[in-house]
């Protein structure tokens, strides 16, 4: 287990917790940027500098889109009924499980020339932690914007699984990973945009009687 | 020309149409004209026999990729034309910019799909397929946030009928999460199967769990029961033009990428996996039955279309029960034909709803009498969906079911899957009954000319002529789209042979075996001699560990393996 990889993984998971549990647009944006940028460094061996820059630019763009899109909305309430420390602890447990499982497996010869045999335990731990964070965030998310935010840690988790088992990413892989983050952030930003002739952000919504989607509490309700 | 310019042009036009603004002429040109340009570029795309490289990843542009891109862009163009010419009813297309957003959605998607289908290694292919899906969701969200919360077109129900537009952002947000979840599941499954961690090590239990995970990811995207609820609601969404992408083309591309992964990582292992394959086949059968039933009892034509999509797309799920490469060709054929046929069905739905101003089948009684071209379009869609013996669609359906099931269940499931003819035939039969007042009051398909006025400009005369003939024009375009689907379904364009080509080669960690069970026994007590199995480990370790070293990223599905269709 490498200390640098552990630190990078911790940053990724911390960013995911902030992304999911953040109550303000800036926190969500910074958490996302941290998560997506940190994910570029959870790899063994490290990707080429150009690919890292590619991921960093993608992370910055995604954060910018989130910041612009979510700025006009009321502060997003915490996603889960769990407070962020509990989510962080659950993520830490999942991280430990991932690291432990892969470290415990017998390491054979690597299939990939120049790469570490047996996979990257820290990346697997981070992937599992991101999935757990997302599962925590699913609870009580009835709003489309908040649901779309959940796709960000999922996309990062997919990248972590790849980093854990597939070795150094290609340029195309890095480009696709960065683009997915930007696309999801774009979805969030567009969904957060109020309709031109629609009710202002924070207005009470009427629940249609034929759709149970909105029977759950909505985060669009105005603050009392 | 290689595929890189195609991707660049599609992405460029798509982004211009997306960000160009709702009233911008440039955006309108980029949406419609861009699709036309991309369709021409797809037709001119050369089929590359050997593997080339795109940003460090080996890619193969075979005939199937070319056909897929041609059909996808052409169907987008014709769907856009249908929506643009359909009678205005105050809903989606009445919104400025809605049309070119459909073009933007197809352009962005086609660019991503080109990467997903051409790239050889499964992990980036899955990523690209998901990226294409996110692109479609992004543009749909841009269009969806402006959809009005009431539907003035629904004359039969007035303004009292609640519209699902209010929940559209929720559905699109959920779609984004589902896309992300499917990507995680599929990537994790492939990582376990072919990753360097050697986690499942060819053991039947691990391979079975990974196969189920991969199939679960595809089930999420295809809307396989019991994960179908969201997909059905998305299919009913009031962004009619985008449903074809979200519920048809996008899941199809993801399923194709996942199928390539399964063919390269699971099939070569030769494991029986009876329980897992039974579960996958059971879920597919359940979806076919429930989808057909749900579509048959619906009164809303959009709901009928949504459940019909679920029912027919589920047939492709049988491909994940395959024990050999027999499912490769039929699955690829099906996953191209069904999105095409369903796009034509959705185009028909748009025209019918806009022409008659209602979505209720009870109020649409007799619609076919006043709209014969539209009736012809639906009849062609039915023929393209079901086919007749000898058609590519019919053969692919039979082959896919045969991969998973044996007689007599196979025959029963084929018959059940053919109930889509009942679902859509019911809509056609209702159209032949005595018309309702609403249908009588709607515009028929007779051509009209504006009153002569010598002082009127030619452009104004043309505009008025189009406005007066929106119903027949839109019906004709929808019928053209249906004809395109029918011709592909009939086996033109050599779809079946090209779909059966380029079976994925085994990836590291998934070595072909002559004796399936013996290969993965930890102690090969009954295994053939090493000479019979050259890759057998003399120490008795699982054979996967002695696989030739090669990166999963570097292994491509480039080995031409002609398969008779």
PDB file of C-alpha atoms in Angstrom, chain B residues 75-208:
ATOM      1  CA  UNK B  75     -33.397   8.447 -38.501  1.00  0.00           C
ATOM      2  CA  UNK B  76     -32.548  11.544 -36.483  1.00  0.00           C
ATOM      3  CA  UNK B  77     -32.828  13.693 -39.579  1.00  0.00           C
ATOM      4  CA  UNK B  78     -36.177  12.210 -40.581  1.00  0.00           C
ATOM      5  CA  UNK B  79     -37.506  12.415 -37.025  1.00  0.00           C
ATOM      6  CA  UNK B  80     -36.481  16.056 -36.904  1.00  0.00           C
ATOM      7  CA  UNK B  81     -38.216  16.654 -40.235  1.00  0.00           C
ATOM      8  CA  UNK B  82     -41.323  14.890 -38.962  1.00  0.00           C
ATOM      9  CA  UNK B  83     -41.499  17.031 -35.842  1.00  0.00           C
ATOM     10  CA  UNK B  84     -40.734  20.194 -37.768  1.00  0.00           C
ATOM     11  CA  UNK B  85     -43.509  19.582 -40.280  1.00  0.00           C
ATOM     12  CA  UNK B  86     -46.102  18.089 -37.925  1.00  0.00           C
ATOM     13  CA  UNK B  87     -49.110  20.254 -37.099  1.00  0.00           C
ATOM     14  CA  UNK B  88     -48.417  22.647 -34.259  1.00  0.00           C
ATOM     15  CA  UNK B  89     -50.310  21.915 -31.129  1.00  0.00           C
ATOM     16  CA  UNK B  90     -48.725  24.251 -28.639  1.00  0.00           C
ATOM     17  CA  UNK B  91     -46.454  21.639 -27.124  1.00  0.00           C
ATOM     18  CA  UNK B  92     -42.876  20.748 -27.773  1.00  0.00           C
ATOM     19  CA  UNK B  93     -42.229  21.851 -31.349  1.00  0.00           C
ATOM     20  CA  UNK B  94     -44.105  25.090 -30.771  1.00  0.00           C
ATOM     21  CA  UNK B  95     -41.238  26.057 -28.526  1.00  0.00           C
ATOM     22  CA  UNK B  96     -38.564  27.992 -30.377  1.00  0.00           C
ATOM     23  CA  UNK B  97     -35.498  25.914 -30.885  1.00  0.00           C
ATOM     24  CA  UNK B  98     -36.992  22.566 -29.974  1.00  0.00           C
ATOM     25  CA  UNK B  99     -36.342  21.147 -33.426  1.00  0.00           C
ATOM     26  CA  UNK B 100     -32.672  21.893 -33.647  1.00  0.00           C
ATOM     27  CA  UNK B 101     -32.228  20.584 -30.114  1.00  0.00           C
ATOM     28  CA  UNK B 102     -33.375  17.215 -31.418  1.00  0.00           C
ATOM     29  CA  UNK B 103     -30.722  17.569 -34.082  1.00  0.00           C
ATOM     30  CA  UNK B 104     -28.191  18.483 -31.405  1.00  0.00           C
ATOM     31  CA  UNK B 105     -29.122  15.432 -29.358  1.00  0.00           C
ATOM     32  CA  UNK B 106     -28.671  13.090 -32.305  1.00  0.00           C
ATOM     33  CA  UNK B 107     -25.418  14.763 -33.335  1.00  0.00           C
ATOM     34  CA  UNK B 108     -23.871  14.536 -29.891  1.00  0.00           C
ATOM     35  CA  UNK B 109     -25.052  10.979 -29.556  1.00  0.00           C
ATOM     36  CA  UNK B 110     -23.814   9.864 -32.965  1.00  0.00           C
ATOM     37  CA  UNK B 111     -20.349  11.232 -32.187  1.00  0.00           C
ATOM     38  CA  UNK B 112     -20.163   9.255 -28.953  1.00  0.00           C
ATOM     39  CA  UNK B 113     -21.674   6.166 -30.534  1.00  0.00           C
ATOM     40  CA  UNK B 114     -19.025   6.216 -33.263  1.00  0.00           C
ATOM     41  CA  UNK B 115     -16.316   5.965 -30.618  1.00  0.00           C
ATOM     42  CA  UNK B 116     -18.192   3.321 -28.639  1.00  0.00           C
ATOM     43  CA  UNK B 117     -18.763   1.087 -31.631  1.00  0.00           C
ATOM     44  CA  UNK B 118     -15.373   1.506 -33.237  1.00  0.00           C
ATOM     45  CA  UNK B 119     -13.086   1.224 -30.252  1.00  0.00           C
ATOM     46  CA  UNK B 120     -11.893  -2.304 -29.713  1.00  0.00           C
ATOM     47  CA  UNK B 121     -11.315  -2.605 -25.967  1.00  0.00           C
ATOM     48  CA  UNK B 122     -14.488  -2.979 -23.888  1.00  0.00           C
ATOM     49  CA  UNK B 123     -13.766  -0.518 -21.001  1.00  0.00           C
ATOM     50  CA  UNK B 124     -13.388   2.610 -23.154  1.00  0.00           C
ATOM     51  CA  UNK B 125     -16.230   1.391 -25.367  1.00  0.00           C
ATOM     52  CA  UNK B 126     -18.515   1.290 -22.341  1.00  0.00           C
ATOM     53  CA  UNK B 127     -17.287   4.728 -21.303  1.00  0.00           C
ATOM     54  CA  UNK B 128     -17.948   6.155 -24.741  1.00  0.00           C
ATOM     55  CA  UNK B 129     -21.407   4.575 -24.860  1.00  0.00           C
ATOM     56  CA  UNK B 130     -22.196   6.126 -21.491  1.00  0.00           C
ATOM     57  CA  UNK B 131     -20.810   9.461 -22.617  1.00  0.00           C
ATOM     58  CA  UNK B 132     -23.083   9.342 -25.656  1.00  0.00           C
ATOM     59  CA  UNK B 133     -25.991   8.610 -23.339  1.00  0.00           C
ATOM     60  CA  UNK B 134     -25.102  11.521 -21.070  1.00  0.00           C
ATOM     61  CA  UNK B 135     -24.914  13.739 -24.122  1.00  0.00           C
ATOM     62  CA  UNK B 136     -28.451  12.719 -25.074  1.00  0.00           C
ATOM     63  CA  UNK B 137     -29.648  13.359 -21.517  1.00  0.00           C
ATOM     64  CA  UNK B 138     -27.955  16.753 -21.485  1.00  0.00           C
ATOM     65  CA  UNK B 139     -29.659  17.961 -24.652  1.00  0.00           C
ATOM     66  CA  UNK B 140     -32.962  16.415 -23.576  1.00  0.00           C
ATOM     67  CA  UNK B 141     -32.699  18.325 -20.316  1.00  0.00           C
ATOM     68  CA  UNK B 142     -32.044  21.538 -22.223  1.00  0.00           C
ATOM     69  CA  UNK B 143     -35.227  20.943 -24.196  1.00  0.00           C
ATOM     70  CA  UNK B 144     -37.170  19.494 -21.306  1.00  0.00           C
ATOM     71  CA  UNK B 145     -36.825  22.403 -18.912  1.00  0.00           C
ATOM     72  CA  UNK B 146     -38.872  24.505 -21.326  1.00  0.00           C
ATOM     73  CA  UNK B 147     -41.681  22.024 -21.919  1.00  0.00           C
ATOM     74  CA  UNK B 148     -44.909  23.655 -20.719  1.00  0.00           C
ATOM     75  CA  UNK B 149     -46.557  22.202 -17.671  1.00  0.00           C
ATOM     76  CA  UNK B 150     -49.921  21.917 -19.334  1.00  0.00           C
ATOM     77  CA  UNK B 151     -50.722  20.339 -22.622  1.00  0.00           C
ATOM     78  CA  UNK B 152     -53.099  22.461 -24.623  1.00  0.00           C
ATOM     79  CA  UNK B 153     -53.083  19.902 -27.395  1.00  0.00           C
ATOM     80  CA  UNK B 154     -55.051  17.425 -25.389  1.00  0.00           C
ATOM     81  CA  UNK B 155     -58.383  18.720 -26.544  1.00  0.00           C
ATOM     82  CA  UNK B 156     -60.247  15.674 -25.356  1.00  0.00           C
ATOM     83  CA  UNK B 157     -59.205  16.184 -21.782  1.00  0.00           C
ATOM     84  CA  UNK B 158     -58.932  19.926 -21.651  1.00  0.00           C
ATOM     85  CA  UNK B 159     -56.588  21.511 -19.186  1.00  0.00           C
ATOM     86  CA  UNK B 160     -57.612  19.303 -16.303  1.00  0.00           C
ATOM     87  CA  UNK B 161     -55.311  16.488 -17.228  1.00  0.00           C
ATOM     88  CA  UNK B 162     -52.083  16.636 -15.230  1.00  0.00           C
ATOM     89  CA  UNK B 163     -49.053  16.419 -17.424  1.00  0.00           C
ATOM     90  CA  UNK B 164     -45.902  14.603 -16.536  1.00  0.00           C
ATOM     91  CA  UNK B 165     -43.756  17.497 -17.726  1.00  0.00           C
ATOM     92  CA  UNK B 166     -43.528  18.682 -14.174  1.00  0.00           C
ATOM     93  CA  UNK B 167     -41.628  15.553 -13.288  1.00  0.00           C
ATOM     94  CA  UNK B 168     -39.449  15.574 -16.376  1.00  0.00           C
ATOM     95  CA  UNK B 169     -36.336  16.928 -14.620  1.00  0.00           C
ATOM     96  CA  UNK B 170     -36.709  14.192 -12.036  1.00  0.00           C
ATOM     97  CA  UNK B 171     -36.871  11.573 -14.738  1.00  0.00           C
ATOM     98  CA  UNK B 172     -33.852  12.953 -16.547  1.00  0.00           C
ATOM     99  CA  UNK B 173     -31.909  13.163 -13.278  1.00  0.00           C
ATOM    100  CA  UNK B 174     -32.819   9.561 -12.585  1.00  0.00           C
ATOM    101  CA  UNK B 175     -31.715   8.633 -16.080  1.00  0.00           C
ATOM    102  CA  UNK B 176     -28.327  10.205 -15.400  1.00  0.00           C
ATOM    103  CA  UNK B 177     -27.960   8.153 -12.225  1.00  0.00           C
ATOM    104  CA  UNK B 178     -28.985   4.985 -14.035  1.00  0.00           C
ATOM    105  CA  UNK B 179     -26.446   5.633 -16.776  1.00  0.00           C
ATOM    106  CA  UNK B 180     -23.752   6.137 -14.146  1.00  0.00           C
ATOM    107  CA  UNK B 181     -24.784   3.028 -12.227  1.00  0.00           C
ATOM    108  CA  UNK B 182     -24.772   0.937 -15.384  1.00  0.00           C
ATOM    109  CA  UNK B 183     -21.273   2.150 -16.204  1.00  0.00           C
ATOM    110  CA  UNK B 184     -20.001   1.272 -12.734  1.00  0.00           C
ATOM    111  CA  UNK B 185     -21.567  -2.184 -12.816  1.00  0.00           C
ATOM    112  CA  UNK B 186     -20.293  -3.007 -16.288  1.00  0.00           C
ATOM    113  CA  UNK B 187     -16.800  -1.695 -15.602  1.00  0.00           C
ATOM    114  CA  UNK B 188     -16.608  -3.583 -12.320  1.00  0.00           C
ATOM    115  CA  UNK B 189     -17.739  -6.790 -13.999  1.00  0.00           C
ATOM    116  CA  UNK B 190     -15.151  -6.486 -16.750  1.00  0.00           C
ATOM    117  CA  UNK B 191     -12.502  -5.560 -14.200  1.00  0.00           C
ATOM    118  CA  UNK B 192     -13.218  -8.750 -12.297  1.00  0.00           C
ATOM    119  CA  UNK B 193     -13.209 -10.847 -15.447  1.00  0.00           C
ATOM    120  CA  UNK B 194     -10.249  -9.521 -17.367  1.00  0.00           C
ATOM    121  CA  UNK B 195      -8.509  -7.126 -15.015  1.00  0.00           C
ATOM    122  CA  UNK B 196      -5.012  -7.702 -13.781  1.00  0.00           C
ATOM    123  CA  UNK B 197      -6.220  -8.357 -10.257  1.00  0.00           C
ATOM    124  CA  UNK B 198      -6.971 -11.948 -11.191  1.00  0.00           C
ATOM    125  CA  UNK B 199      -9.900 -11.732  -8.810  1.00  0.00           C
ATOM    126  CA  UNK B 200     -12.313 -14.326 -10.088  1.00  0.00           C
ATOM    127  CA  UNK B 201      -9.521 -16.430 -11.598  1.00  0.00           C
ATOM    128  CA  UNK B 202     -11.863 -18.231 -13.935  1.00  0.00           C
ATOM    129  CA  UNK B 203     -13.830 -19.774 -11.097  1.00  0.00           C
ATOM    130  CA  UNK B 204     -17.416 -20.510 -12.089  1.00  0.00           C
ATOM    131  CA  UNK B 205     -18.927 -18.664  -9.131  1.00  0.00           C
ATOM    132  CA  UNK B 206     -16.918 -15.522  -9.757  1.00  0.00           C
ATOM    133  CA  UNK B 207     -17.481 -15.603 -13.488  1.00  0.00           C
ATOM    134  CA  UNK B 208     -21.180 -16.147 -12.914  1.00  0.00           C
TER     135      UNK B 208
END
